[in-house]
Short mmCIF file of C-alpha atoms and ligand atoms in Angstrom, two decimals:
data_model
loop_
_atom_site.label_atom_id
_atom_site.label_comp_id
_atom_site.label_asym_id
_atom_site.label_seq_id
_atom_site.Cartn_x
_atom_site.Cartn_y
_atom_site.Cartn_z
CA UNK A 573 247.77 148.41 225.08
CA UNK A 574 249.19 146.30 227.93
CA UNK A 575 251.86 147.46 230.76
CA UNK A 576 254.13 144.53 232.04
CA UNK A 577 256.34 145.78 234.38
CA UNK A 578 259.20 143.29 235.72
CA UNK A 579 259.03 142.83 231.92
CA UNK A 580 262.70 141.10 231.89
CA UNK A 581 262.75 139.31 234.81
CA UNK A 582 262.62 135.12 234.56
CA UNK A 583 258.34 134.99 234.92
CA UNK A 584 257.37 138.48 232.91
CA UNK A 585 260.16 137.79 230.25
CA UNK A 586 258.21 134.33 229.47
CA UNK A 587 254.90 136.26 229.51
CA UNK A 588 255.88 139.19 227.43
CA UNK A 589 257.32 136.04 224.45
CA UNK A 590 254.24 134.11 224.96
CA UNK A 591 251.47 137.22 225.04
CA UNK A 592 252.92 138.50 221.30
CA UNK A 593 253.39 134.94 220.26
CA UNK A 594 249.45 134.34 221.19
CA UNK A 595 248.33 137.57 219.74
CA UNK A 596 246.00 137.43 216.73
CA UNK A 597 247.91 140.52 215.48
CA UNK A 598 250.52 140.09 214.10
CA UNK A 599 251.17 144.00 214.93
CA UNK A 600 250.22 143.59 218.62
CA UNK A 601 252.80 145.46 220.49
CA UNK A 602 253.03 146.09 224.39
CA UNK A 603 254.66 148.59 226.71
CA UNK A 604 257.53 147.16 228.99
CA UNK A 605 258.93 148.05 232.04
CA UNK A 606 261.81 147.22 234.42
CA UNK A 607 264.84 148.45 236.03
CA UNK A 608 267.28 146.37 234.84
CA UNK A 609 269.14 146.01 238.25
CA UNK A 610 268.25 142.01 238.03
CA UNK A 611 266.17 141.57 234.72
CA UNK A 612 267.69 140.62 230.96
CA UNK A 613 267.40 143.35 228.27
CA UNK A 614 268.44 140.53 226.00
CA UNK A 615 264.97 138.56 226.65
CA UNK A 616 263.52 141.09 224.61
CA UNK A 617 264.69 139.07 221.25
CA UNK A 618 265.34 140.18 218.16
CA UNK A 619 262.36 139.02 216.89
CA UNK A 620 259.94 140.77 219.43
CA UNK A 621 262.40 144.13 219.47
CA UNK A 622 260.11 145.83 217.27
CA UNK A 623 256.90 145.42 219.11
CA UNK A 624 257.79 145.88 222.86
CA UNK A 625 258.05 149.58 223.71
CA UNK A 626 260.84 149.00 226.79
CA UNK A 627 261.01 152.16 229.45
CA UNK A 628 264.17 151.38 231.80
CA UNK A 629 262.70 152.85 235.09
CA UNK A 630 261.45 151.79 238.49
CA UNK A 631 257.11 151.28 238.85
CA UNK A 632 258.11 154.22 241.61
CA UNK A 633 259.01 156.55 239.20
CA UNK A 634 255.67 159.17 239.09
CA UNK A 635 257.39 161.13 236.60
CA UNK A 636 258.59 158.53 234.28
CA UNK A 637 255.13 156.72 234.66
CA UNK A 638 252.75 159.78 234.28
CA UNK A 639 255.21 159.91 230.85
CA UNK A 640 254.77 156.49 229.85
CA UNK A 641 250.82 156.46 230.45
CA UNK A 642 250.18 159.47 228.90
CA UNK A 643 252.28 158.34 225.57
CA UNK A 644 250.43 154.80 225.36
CA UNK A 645 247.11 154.08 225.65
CA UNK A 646 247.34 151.49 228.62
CA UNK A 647 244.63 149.71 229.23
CA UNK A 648 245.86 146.83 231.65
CA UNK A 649 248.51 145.84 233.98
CA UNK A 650 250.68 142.69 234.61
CA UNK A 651 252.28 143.46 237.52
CA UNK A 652 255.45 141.56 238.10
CA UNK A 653 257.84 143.58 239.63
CA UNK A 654 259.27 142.67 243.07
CA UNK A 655 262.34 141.61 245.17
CA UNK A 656 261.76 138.08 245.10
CA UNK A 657 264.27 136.07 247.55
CA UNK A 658 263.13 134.43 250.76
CA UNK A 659 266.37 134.28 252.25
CA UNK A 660 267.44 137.73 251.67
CA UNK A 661 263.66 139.03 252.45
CA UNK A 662 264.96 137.94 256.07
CA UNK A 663 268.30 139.41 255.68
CA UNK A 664 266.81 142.86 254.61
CA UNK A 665 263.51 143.42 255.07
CA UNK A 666 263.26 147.11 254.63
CA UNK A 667 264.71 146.68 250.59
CA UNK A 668 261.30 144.27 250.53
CA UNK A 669 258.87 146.76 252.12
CA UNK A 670 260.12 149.10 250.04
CA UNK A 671 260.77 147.46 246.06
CA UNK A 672 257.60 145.35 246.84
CA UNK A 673 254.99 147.05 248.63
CA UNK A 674 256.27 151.01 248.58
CA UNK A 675 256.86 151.04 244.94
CA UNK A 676 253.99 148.85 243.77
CA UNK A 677 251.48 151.46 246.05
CA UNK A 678 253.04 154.61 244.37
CA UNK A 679 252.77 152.67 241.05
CA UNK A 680 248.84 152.05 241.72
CA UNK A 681 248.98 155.65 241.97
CA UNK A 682 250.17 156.22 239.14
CA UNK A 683 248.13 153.97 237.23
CA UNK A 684 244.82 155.42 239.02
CA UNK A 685 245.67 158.95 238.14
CA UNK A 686 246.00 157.70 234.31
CA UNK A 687 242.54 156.06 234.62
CA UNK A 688 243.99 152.97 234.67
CA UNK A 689 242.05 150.39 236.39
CA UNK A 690 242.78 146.51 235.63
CA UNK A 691 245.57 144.98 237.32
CA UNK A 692 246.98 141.09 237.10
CA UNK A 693 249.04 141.27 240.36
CA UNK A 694 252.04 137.96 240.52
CA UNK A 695 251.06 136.94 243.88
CA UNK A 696 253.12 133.74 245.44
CA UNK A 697 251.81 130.61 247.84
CA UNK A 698 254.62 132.39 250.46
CA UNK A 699 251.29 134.08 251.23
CA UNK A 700 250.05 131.32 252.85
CA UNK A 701 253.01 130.18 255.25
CA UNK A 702 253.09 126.95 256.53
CA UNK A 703 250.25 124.66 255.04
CA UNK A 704 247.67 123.54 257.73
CA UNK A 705 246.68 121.38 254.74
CA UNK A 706 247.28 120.47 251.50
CA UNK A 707 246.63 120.58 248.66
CA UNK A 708 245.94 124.19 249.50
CA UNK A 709 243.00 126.20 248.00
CA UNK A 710 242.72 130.25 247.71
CA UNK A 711 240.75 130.28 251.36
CA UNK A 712 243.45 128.21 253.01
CA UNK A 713 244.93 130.80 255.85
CA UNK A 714 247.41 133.55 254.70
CA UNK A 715 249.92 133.55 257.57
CA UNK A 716 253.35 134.06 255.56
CA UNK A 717 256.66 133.29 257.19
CA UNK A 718 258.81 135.34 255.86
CA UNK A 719 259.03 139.03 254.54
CA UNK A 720 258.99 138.14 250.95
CA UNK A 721 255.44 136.71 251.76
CA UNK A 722 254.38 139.32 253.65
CA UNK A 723 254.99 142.02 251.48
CA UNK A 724 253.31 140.17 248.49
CA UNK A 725 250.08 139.91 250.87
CA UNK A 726 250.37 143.16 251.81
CA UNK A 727 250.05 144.15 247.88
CA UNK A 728 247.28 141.54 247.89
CA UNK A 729 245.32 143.76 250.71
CA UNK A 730 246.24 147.18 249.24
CA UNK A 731 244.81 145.93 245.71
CA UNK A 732 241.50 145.22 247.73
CA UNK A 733 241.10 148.33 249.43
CA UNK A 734 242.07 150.38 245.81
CA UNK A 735 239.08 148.33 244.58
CA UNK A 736 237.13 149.05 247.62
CA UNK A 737 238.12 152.71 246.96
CA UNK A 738 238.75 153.07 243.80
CA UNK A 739 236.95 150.76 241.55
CA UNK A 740 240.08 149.34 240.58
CA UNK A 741 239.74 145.76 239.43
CA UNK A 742 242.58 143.04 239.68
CA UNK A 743 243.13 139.08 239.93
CA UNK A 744 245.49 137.48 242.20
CA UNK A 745 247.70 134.76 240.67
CA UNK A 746 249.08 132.73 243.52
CA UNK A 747 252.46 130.56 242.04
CA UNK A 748 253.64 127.73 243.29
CA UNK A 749 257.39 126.48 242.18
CA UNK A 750 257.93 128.41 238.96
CA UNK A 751 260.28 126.50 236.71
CA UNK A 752 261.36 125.46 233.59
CA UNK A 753 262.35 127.55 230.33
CA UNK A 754 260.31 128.66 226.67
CA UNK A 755 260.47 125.73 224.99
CA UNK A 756 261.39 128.46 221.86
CA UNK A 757 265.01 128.65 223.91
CA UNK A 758 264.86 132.31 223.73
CA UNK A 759 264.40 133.34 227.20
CA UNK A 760 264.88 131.11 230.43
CA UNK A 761 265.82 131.11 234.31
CA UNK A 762 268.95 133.35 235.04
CA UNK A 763 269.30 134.67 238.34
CA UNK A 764 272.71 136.34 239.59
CA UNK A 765 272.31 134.55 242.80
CA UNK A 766 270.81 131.52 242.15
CA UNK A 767 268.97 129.52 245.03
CA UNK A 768 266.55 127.48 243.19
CA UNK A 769 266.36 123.91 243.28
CA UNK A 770 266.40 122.78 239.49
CA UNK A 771 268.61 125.20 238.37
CA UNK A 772 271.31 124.47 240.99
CA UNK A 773 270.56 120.53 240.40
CA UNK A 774 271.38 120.81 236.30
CA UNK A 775 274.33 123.16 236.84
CA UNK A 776 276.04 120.19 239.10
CA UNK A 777 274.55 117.44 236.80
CA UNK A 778 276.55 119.50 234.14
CA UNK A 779 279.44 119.89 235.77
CA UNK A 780 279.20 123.84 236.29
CA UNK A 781 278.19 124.12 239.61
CA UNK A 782 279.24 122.83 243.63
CA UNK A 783 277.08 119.19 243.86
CA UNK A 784 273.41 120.30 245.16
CA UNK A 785 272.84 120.41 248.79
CA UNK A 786 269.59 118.70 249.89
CA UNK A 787 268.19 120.50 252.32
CA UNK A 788 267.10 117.77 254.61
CA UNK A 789 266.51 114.45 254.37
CA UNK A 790 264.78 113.69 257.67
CA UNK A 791 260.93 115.30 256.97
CA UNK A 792 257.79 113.25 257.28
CA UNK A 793 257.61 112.89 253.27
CA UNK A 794 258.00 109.31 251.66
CA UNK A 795 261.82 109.73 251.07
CA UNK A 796 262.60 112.47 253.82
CA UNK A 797 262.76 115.37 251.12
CA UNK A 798 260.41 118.23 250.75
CA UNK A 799 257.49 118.28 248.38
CA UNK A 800 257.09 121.28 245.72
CA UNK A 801 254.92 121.73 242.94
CA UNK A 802 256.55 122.42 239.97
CA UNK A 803 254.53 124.53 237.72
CA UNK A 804 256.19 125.92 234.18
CA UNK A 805 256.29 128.91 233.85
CA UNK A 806 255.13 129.23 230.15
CA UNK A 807 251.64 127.08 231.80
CA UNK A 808 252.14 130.62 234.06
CA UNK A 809 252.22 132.89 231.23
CA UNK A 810 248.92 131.28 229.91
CA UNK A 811 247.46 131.88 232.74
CA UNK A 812 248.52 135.58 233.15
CA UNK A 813 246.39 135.98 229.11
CA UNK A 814 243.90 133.85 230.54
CA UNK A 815 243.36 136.48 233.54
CA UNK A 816 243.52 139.58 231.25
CA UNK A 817 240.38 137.78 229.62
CA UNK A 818 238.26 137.69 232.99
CA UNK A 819 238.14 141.98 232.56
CA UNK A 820 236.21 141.59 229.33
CA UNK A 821 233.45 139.84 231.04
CA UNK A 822 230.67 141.96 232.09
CA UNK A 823 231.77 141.29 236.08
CA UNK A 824 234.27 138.96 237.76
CA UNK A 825 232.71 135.19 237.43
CA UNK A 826 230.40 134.44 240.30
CA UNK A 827 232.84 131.42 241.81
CA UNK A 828 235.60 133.79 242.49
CA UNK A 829 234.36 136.21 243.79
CA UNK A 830 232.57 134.19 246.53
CA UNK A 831 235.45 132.58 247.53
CA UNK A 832 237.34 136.05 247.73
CA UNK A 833 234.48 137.11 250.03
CA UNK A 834 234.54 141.11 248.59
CA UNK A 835 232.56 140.76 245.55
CA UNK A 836 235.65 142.71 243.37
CA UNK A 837 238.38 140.63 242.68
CA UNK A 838 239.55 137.02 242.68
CA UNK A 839 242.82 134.97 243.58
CA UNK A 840 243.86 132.10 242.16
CA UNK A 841 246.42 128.98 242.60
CA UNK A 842 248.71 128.44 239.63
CA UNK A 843 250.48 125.11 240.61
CA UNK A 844 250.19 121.70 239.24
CA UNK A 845 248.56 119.90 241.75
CA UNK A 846 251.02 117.57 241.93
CA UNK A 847 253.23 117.08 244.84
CA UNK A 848 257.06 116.07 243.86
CA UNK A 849 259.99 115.43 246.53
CA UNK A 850 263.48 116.86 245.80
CA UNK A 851 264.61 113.12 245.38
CA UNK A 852 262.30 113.08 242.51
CA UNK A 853 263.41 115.86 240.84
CA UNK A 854 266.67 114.28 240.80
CA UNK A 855 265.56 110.94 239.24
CA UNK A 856 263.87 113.03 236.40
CA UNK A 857 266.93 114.73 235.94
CA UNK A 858 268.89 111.07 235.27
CA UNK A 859 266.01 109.83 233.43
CA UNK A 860 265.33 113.20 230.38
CA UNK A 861 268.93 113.95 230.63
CA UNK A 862 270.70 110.80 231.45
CA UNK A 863 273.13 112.79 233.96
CA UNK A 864 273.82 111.89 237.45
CA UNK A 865 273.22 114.87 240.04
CA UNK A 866 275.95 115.52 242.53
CA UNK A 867 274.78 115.69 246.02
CA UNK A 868 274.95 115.52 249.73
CA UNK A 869 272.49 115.62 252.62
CA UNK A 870 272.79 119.27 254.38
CA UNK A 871 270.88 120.25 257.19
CA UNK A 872 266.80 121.71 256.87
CA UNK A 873 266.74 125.18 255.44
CA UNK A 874 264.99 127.51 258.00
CA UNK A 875 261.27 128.13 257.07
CA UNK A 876 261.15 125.29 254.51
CA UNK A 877 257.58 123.27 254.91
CA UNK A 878 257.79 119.70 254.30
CA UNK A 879 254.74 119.67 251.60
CA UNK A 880 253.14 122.45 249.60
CA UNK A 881 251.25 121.72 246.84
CA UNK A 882 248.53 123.24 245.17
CA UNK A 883 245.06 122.72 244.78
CA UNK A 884 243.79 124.84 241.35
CA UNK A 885 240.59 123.70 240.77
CA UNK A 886 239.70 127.60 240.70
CA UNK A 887 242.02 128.31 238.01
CA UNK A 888 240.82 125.39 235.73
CA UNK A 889 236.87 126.04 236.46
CA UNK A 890 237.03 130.09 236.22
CA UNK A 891 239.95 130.31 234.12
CA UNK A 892 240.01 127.50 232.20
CA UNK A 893 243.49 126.85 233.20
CA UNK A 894 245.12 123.47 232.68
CA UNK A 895 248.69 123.46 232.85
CA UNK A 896 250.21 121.82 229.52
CA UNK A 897 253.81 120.95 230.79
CA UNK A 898 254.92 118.40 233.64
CA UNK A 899 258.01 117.90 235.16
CA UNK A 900 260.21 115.87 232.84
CA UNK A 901 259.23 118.82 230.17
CA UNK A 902 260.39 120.90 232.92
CA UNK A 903 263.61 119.75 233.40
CA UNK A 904 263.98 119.46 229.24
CA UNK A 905 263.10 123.02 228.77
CA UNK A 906 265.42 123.93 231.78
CA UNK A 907 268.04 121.79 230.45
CA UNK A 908 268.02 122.82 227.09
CA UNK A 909 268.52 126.87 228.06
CA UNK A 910 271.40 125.77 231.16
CA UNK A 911 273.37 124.46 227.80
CA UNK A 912 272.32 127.73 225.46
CA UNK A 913 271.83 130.36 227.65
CA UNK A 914 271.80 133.47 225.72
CA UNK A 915 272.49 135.40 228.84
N1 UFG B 1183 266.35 122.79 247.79
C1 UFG B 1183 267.45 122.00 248.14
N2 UFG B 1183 268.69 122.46 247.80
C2 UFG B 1183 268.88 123.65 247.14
C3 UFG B 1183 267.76 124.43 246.80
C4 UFG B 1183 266.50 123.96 247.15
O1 UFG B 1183 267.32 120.94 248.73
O2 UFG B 1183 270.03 124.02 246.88
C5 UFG B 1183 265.02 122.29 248.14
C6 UFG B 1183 264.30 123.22 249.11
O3 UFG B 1183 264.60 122.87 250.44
C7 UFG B 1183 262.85 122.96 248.73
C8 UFG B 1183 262.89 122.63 247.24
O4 UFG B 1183 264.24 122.27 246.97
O5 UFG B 1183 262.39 121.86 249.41
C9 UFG B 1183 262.52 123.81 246.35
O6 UFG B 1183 263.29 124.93 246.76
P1 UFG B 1183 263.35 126.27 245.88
O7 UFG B 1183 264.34 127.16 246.58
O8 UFG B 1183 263.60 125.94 244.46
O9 UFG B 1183 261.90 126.85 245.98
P2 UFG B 1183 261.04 127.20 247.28
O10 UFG B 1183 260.02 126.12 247.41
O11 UFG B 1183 261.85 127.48 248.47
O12 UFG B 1183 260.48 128.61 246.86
C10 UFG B 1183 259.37 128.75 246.08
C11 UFG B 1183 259.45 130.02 245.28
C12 UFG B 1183 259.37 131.22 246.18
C13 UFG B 1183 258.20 131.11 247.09
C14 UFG B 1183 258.25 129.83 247.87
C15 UFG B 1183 257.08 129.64 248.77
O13 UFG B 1183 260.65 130.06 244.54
O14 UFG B 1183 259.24 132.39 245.39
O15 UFG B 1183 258.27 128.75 246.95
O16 UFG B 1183 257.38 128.67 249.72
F1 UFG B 1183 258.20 132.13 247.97
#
């Protein structure tokens, strides 16, 4: 059976709907995990209730895991658990050393002492800092700038040496700009402190929020705005199933692990590949939802790069990753839970 922990937060929610939804059985279950302190109990729907096995309990808990191992058979990990703000990853570091990096190490343990030994790790492009080009591949240089970043590379690293000591075996999945919403409507973005630019944008198109703040106008883009790529995040729940599929091959495919240079494990880009400005975001938010976005010009955001934007050739030739959704089916999925959110 599979382990997701971070199971109700905004990316493992939309994995845990689309992994039963893909299942051949109908009877497929899986074992979730999270503490609750930011995720949704409600994404676990009615209609999947029955086959999710939910644990309310941090991936630090020994005791708590040793239980929940030794009751399921667990055969793999989707690891999505973490503190997950830039900005406050500056304001308080320590909480990030310690949800991201202390807790996922003790969890490894955990899992290692069980005999559990495949892990899909939600890695971020904050790993690599500020681009020295784009579109960015896996070997472009991991210098993060911020300790959000950092502490998801430091994961990256430990989940090399476990491998290294261990013969633990994991893949890497590098996001760009998750965003977007299940096209079912059943589970979406919802984040107590919201800083995310579509989100924000719809809530003032709608009327619910302060007009969005553009963080800069003034960068050496075509309209002065930064450039994100936008990747859905039920294209990053695919992607997740697609990765559990690389441990039933006899060994990791030949292409990855070159690039990763160790021969165990592989990391891969999950973005679109497809560079869009903030400006553009708002004109596809007129054009799919014929609403006007509120905004002013505010001053850069510190640590902001002008461009990032993925190159995931990897992911489409080892994978066989091709993202399904682009932006205007972005902002419609977003849209479409900002007006129904169920929580
Ligand atoms: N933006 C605004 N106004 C806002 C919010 C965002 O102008 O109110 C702009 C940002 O400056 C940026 C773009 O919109 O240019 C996207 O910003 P987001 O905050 O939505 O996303 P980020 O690119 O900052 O962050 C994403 C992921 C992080 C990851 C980071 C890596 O959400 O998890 O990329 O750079 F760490």
């Amino acid at each position: 059976m599979l382990l997701v922990t971070g199971a109700c937060g905004y990316i493992g929610s939309h994995f845990m709907h689309y992994y039963l939804a893909q299942a051949a059985n109908r009877d497929q279950s899986l074992v979730a995990i999270d503490n609750l302190l930011l995720g949704h109990k409600e994404s676990i729907s009615p209609d999947i209730e029955s086959r999710v096995h939910f644990y309310q309990c941090d991936i630090g808990d020994k005791k708590a895991l040793g239980e929940i191992l030794q009751k399921h058979s667990v055969h793999a990990v989707v690891h999505f658990a973490a503190s997950a703000y830039v900005g406050e990853s500056q304001e308080k570091p320590f909480k990030y050393f310690d949800n991201n990096v202390f807790q996922s190490l003790s969890f490894f343990e955990s899992l290692l002492m069980a005999g559990v030994r495949k892990v899909v790790f939600s890695s971020t492009c904050a790993t690599y800092g500020m681009p020295v080009r784009t579109p960015m591949d896996e070997n472009h240089p991991q210098s993060p700038i911020n300790t959000y970043g950092v502490t998801k590379l430091m994961v990256e690293e430990a989940l090399r040496a476990l491998a290294l000591a261990s013969g633990l075996s994991y893949v890497l999945l590098r996001y760009f700009n998750a965003a977007g919403a299940s096209p079912s409507g059943l589970v979406g973005e919802s984040h107590a402190h919201e800083t995310h630019l579509i989100p924000l944008a719809l809530a003032a198109a709608l009327g619910g929020g302060e007009p969005l703040k553009i963080f800069g106008n003034d960068y050496d883009t075509p309209d002065g705005t930064c450039i994100r790529d936008y990747v859905h995040v039920d294209d990053l729940a695919a992607a997740h199933l697609l990765a559990l599929k690389l441990f039933e091959r006899d060994k990791m495919p030949e292409k990855a692990t070159l690039a990763d240079s160790n021969g165990l494990g592989a990391a891969f880009n999950l973005g679109t590949a497809r560079g869009v400005s903030v400006m553009e975001v708002l004109k596809t938010i007129e054009s799919v939802a014929g609403l006007a976005v509120p905004f002013s010009f505010a001053s850069r955001r510190a640590g902001d790069p002008s461009r990032l934007f993925a190159d995931a050739g990897r992911a489409n030739n080892v994978l066989g990753w091709q993202p399904r959704y682009g932006l205007s089916d972005i902002v419609e999925t977003a849209l479409h839970w900002e007006k129904h959110r169920r929580y």
